PDB file of C-alpha atoms in Angstrom:
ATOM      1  CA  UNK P   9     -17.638  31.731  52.973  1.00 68.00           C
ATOM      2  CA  UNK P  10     -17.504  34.946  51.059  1.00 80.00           C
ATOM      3  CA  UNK P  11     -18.612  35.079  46.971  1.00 78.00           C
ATOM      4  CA  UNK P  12     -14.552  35.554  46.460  1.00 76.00           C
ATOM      5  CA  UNK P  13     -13.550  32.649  48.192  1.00 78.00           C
ATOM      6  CA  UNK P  14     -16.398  30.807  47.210  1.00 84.00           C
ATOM      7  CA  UNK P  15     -15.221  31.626  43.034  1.00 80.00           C
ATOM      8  CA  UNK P  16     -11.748  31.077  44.076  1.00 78.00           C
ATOM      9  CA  UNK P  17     -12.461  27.616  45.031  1.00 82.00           C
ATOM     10  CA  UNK P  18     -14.731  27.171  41.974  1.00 83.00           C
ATOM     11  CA  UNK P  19     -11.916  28.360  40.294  1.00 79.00           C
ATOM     12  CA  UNK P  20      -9.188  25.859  41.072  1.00 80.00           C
ATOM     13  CA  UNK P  21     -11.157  22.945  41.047  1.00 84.00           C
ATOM     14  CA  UNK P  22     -11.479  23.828  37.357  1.00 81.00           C
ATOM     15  CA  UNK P  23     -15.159  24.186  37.391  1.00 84.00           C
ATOM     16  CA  UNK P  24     -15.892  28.036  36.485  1.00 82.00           C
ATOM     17  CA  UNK P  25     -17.235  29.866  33.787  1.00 83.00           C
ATOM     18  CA  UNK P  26     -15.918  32.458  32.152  1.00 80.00           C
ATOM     19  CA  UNK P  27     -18.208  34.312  33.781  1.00 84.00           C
ATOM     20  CA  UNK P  28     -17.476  34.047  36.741  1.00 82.00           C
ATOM     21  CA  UNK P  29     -13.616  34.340  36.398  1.00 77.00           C
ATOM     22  CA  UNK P  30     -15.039  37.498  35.187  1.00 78.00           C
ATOM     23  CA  UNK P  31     -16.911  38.252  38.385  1.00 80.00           C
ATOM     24  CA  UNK P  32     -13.518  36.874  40.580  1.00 75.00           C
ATOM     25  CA  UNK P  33     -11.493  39.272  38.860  1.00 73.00           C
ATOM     26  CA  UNK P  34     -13.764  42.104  39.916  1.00 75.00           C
ATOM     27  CA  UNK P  35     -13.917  41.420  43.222  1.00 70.00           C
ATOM     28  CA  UNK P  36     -10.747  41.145  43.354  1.00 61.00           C
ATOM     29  CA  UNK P  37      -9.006  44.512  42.357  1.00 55.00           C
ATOM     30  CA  UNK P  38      -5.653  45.662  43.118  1.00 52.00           C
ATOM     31  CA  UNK P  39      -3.949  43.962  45.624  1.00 47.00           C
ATOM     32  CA  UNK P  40      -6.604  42.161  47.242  1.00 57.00           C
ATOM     33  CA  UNK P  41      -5.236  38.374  46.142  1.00 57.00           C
ATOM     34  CA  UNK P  42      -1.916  37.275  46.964  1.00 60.00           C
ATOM     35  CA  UNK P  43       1.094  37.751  44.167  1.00 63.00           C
ATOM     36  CA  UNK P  44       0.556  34.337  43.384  1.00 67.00           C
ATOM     37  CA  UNK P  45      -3.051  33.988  42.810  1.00 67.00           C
ATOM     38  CA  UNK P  46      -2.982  37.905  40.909  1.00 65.00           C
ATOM     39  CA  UNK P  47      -0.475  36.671  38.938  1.00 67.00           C
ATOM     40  CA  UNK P  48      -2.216  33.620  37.788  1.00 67.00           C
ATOM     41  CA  UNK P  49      -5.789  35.304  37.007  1.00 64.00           C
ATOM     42  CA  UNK P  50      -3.620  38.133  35.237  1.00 64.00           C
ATOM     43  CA  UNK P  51      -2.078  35.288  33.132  1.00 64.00           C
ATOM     44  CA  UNK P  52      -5.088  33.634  32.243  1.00 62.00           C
ATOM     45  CA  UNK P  53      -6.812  36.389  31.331  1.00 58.00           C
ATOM     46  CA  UNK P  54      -4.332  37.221  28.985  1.00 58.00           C
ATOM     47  CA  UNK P  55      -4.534  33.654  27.368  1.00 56.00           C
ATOM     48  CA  UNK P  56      -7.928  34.101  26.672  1.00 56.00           C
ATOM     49  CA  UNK P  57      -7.487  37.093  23.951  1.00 60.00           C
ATOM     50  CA  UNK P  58      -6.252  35.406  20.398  1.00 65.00           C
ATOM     51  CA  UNK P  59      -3.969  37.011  18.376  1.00 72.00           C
ATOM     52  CA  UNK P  60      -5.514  38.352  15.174  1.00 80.00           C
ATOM     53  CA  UNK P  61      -5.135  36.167  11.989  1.00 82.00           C
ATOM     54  CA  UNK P  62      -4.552  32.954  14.309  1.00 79.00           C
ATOM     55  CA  UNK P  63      -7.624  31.279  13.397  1.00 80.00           C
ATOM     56  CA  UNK P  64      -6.679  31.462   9.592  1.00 86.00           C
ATOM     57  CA  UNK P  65      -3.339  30.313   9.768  1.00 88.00           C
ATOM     58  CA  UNK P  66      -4.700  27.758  12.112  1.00 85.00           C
ATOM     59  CA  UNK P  67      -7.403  26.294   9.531  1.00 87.00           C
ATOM     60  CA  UNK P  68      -5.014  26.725   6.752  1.00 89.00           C
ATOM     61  CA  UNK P  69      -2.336  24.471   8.223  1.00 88.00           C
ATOM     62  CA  UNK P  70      -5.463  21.830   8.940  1.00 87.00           C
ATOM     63  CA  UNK P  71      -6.665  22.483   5.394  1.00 88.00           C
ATOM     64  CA  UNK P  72      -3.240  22.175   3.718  1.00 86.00           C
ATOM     65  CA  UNK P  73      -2.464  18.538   6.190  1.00 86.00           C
ATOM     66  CA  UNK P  74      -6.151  17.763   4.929  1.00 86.00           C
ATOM     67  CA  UNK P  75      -4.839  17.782   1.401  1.00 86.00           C
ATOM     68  CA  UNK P  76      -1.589  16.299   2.161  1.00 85.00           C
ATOM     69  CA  UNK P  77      -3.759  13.438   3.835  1.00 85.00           C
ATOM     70  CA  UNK P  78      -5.730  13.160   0.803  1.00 86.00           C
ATOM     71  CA  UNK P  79      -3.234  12.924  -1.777  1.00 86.00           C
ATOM     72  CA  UNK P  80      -1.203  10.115   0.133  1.00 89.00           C
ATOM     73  CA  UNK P  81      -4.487   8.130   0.295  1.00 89.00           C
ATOM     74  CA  UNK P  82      -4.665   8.578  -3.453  1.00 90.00           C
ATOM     75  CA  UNK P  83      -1.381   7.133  -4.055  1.00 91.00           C
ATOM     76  CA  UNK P  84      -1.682   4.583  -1.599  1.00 92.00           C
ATOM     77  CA  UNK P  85      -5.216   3.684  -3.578  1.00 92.00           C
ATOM     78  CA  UNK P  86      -3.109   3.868  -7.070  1.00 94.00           C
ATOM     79  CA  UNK P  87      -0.108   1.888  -6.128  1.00 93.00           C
ATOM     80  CA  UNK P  88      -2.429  -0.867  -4.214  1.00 94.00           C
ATOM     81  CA  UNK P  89      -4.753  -0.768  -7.325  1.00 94.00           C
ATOM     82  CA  UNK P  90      -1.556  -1.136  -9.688  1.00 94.00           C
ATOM     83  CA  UNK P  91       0.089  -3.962  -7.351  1.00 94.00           C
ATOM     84  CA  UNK P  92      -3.182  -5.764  -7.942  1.00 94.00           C
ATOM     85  CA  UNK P  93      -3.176  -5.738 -11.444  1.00 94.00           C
ATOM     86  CA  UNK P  94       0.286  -6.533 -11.912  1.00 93.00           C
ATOM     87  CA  UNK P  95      -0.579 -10.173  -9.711  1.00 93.00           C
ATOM     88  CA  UNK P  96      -3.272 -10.596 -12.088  1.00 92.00           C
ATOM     89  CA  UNK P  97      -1.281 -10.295 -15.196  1.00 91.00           C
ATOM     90  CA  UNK P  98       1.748 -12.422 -13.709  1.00 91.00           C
ATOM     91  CA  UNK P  99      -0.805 -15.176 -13.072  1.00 90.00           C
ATOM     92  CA  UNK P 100      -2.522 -14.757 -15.891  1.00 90.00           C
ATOM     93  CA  UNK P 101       1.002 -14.516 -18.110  1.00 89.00           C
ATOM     94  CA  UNK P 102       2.335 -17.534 -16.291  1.00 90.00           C
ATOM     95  CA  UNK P 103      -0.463 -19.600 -16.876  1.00 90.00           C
ATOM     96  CA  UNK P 104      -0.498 -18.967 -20.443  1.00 89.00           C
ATOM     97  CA  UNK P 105       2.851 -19.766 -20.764  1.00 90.00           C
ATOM     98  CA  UNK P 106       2.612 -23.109 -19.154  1.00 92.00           C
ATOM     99  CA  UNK P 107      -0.196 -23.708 -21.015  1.00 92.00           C
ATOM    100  CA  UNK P 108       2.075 -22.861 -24.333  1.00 93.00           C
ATOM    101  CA  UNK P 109       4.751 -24.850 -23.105  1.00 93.00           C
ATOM    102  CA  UNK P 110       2.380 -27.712 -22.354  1.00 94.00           C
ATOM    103  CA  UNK P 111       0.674 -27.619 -25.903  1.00 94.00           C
ATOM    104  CA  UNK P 112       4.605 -28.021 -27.413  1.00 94.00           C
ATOM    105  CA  UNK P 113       5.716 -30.843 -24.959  1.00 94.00           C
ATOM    106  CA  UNK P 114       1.987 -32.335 -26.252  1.00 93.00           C
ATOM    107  CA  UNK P 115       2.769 -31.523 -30.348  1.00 93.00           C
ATOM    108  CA  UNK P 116       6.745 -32.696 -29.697  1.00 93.00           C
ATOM    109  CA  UNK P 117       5.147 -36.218 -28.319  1.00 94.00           C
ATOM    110  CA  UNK P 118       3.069 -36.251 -31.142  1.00 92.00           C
ATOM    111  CA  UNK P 119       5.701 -35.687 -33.766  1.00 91.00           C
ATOM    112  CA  UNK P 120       8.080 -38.242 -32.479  1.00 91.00           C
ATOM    113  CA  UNK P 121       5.464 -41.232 -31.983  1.00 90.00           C
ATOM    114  CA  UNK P 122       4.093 -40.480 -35.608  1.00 87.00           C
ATOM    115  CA  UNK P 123       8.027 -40.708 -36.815  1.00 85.00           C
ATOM    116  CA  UNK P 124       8.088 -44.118 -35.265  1.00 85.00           C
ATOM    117  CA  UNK P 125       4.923 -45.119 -36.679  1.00 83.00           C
ATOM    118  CA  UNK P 126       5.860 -44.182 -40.247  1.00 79.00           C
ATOM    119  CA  UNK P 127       9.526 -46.109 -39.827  1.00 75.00           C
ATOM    120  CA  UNK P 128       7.775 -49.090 -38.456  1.00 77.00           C
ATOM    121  CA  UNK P 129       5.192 -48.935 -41.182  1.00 75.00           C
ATOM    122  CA  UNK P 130       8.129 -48.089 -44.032  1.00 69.00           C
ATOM    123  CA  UNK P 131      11.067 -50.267 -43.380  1.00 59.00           C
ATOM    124  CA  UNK P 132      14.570 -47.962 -44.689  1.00 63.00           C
ATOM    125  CA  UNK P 133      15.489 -48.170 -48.005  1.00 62.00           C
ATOM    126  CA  UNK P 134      18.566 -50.606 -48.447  1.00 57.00           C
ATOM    127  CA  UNK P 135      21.941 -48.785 -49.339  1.00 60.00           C
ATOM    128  CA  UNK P 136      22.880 -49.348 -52.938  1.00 70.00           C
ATOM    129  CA  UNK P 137      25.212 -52.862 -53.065  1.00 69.00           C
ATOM    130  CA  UNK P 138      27.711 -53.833 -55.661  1.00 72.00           C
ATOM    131  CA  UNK P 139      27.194 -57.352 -56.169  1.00 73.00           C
ATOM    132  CA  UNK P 140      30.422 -59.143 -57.356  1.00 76.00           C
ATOM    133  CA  UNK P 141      29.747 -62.609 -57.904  1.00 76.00           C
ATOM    134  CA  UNK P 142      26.663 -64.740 -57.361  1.00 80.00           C
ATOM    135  CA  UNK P 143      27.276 -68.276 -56.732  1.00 81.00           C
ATOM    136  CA  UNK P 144      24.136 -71.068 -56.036  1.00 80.00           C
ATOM    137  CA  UNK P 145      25.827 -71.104 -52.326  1.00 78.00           C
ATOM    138  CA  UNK P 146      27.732 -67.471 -52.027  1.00 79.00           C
ATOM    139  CA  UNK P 147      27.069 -64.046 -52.592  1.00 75.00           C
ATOM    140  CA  UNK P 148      30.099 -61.603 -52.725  1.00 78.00           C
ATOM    141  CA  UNK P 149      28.541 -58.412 -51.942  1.00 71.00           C
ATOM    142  CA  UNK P 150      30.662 -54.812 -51.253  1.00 72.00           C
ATOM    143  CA  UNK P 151      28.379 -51.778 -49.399  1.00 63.00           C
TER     144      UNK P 151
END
């Protein structure tokens, strides 16, 4: 097996340097290699060679995703953090209130068993009665 066929096989198994596809294209000028395989080599070569101001652009569109990337954490941080604090204040708020509520029901209880206290302590006053005749037997009395 010659060096050429020996790269060439190297070469589509996927295993050669650059280097050596170097060396393979040398020793292969002209029309030594089928179309095909010319073709090919000629192609790859060519893919090899980056067009100027590629890598820039290229780490500019990563940087500016980067950022993007960042920024939506953020907000997912902010609105997570502000979802959290709103639960707290809603339980906090509720509780309160039924605590408020509670403390009223409690005073209202209060209030009412103190009124019945005082009435069954105070008996009400009579209304004013117009007596009209007092007998030793009968009482003629008009509300």
């Amino acid at each position: 097996m010659t060096r050429r066929e020996e790269l060439l096989e190297k070469y589509y198994r996927g295993e050669s340097s650059l280097d050596e596809e170097r060396e393979l294209k040398q020793l292969a000028p002209g029309n030594e290699l089928p179309d095909a395989e010319q073709d090919m080599l000629d192609f790859f070569g060519q893919e090899a060679v980056l067009p100027d101001g590629l890598e820039e652009e290229l780490m500019r569109a990563v940087e500016k995703r980067r950022t993007r990337s960042f920024k939506i954490r953020r907000l997912t941080s902010m609105g997570s953090a502000a979802a959290v604090i709103l639960i707290v204040l809603t339980v906090f708020l509720d509780v309160r209130n039924k605590r408020i509520s509670k403390m009223e029901n409690d005073f209202r209880m209060m209030e009412q068993a103190l009124l019945q206290v005082s009435e069954s302590l105070q008996p009400e006053e009579q209304k004013q009665m117009l007596v009209l005749w007092v007998d030793d037997d009968v009482e003629i009395v008009i509300n």
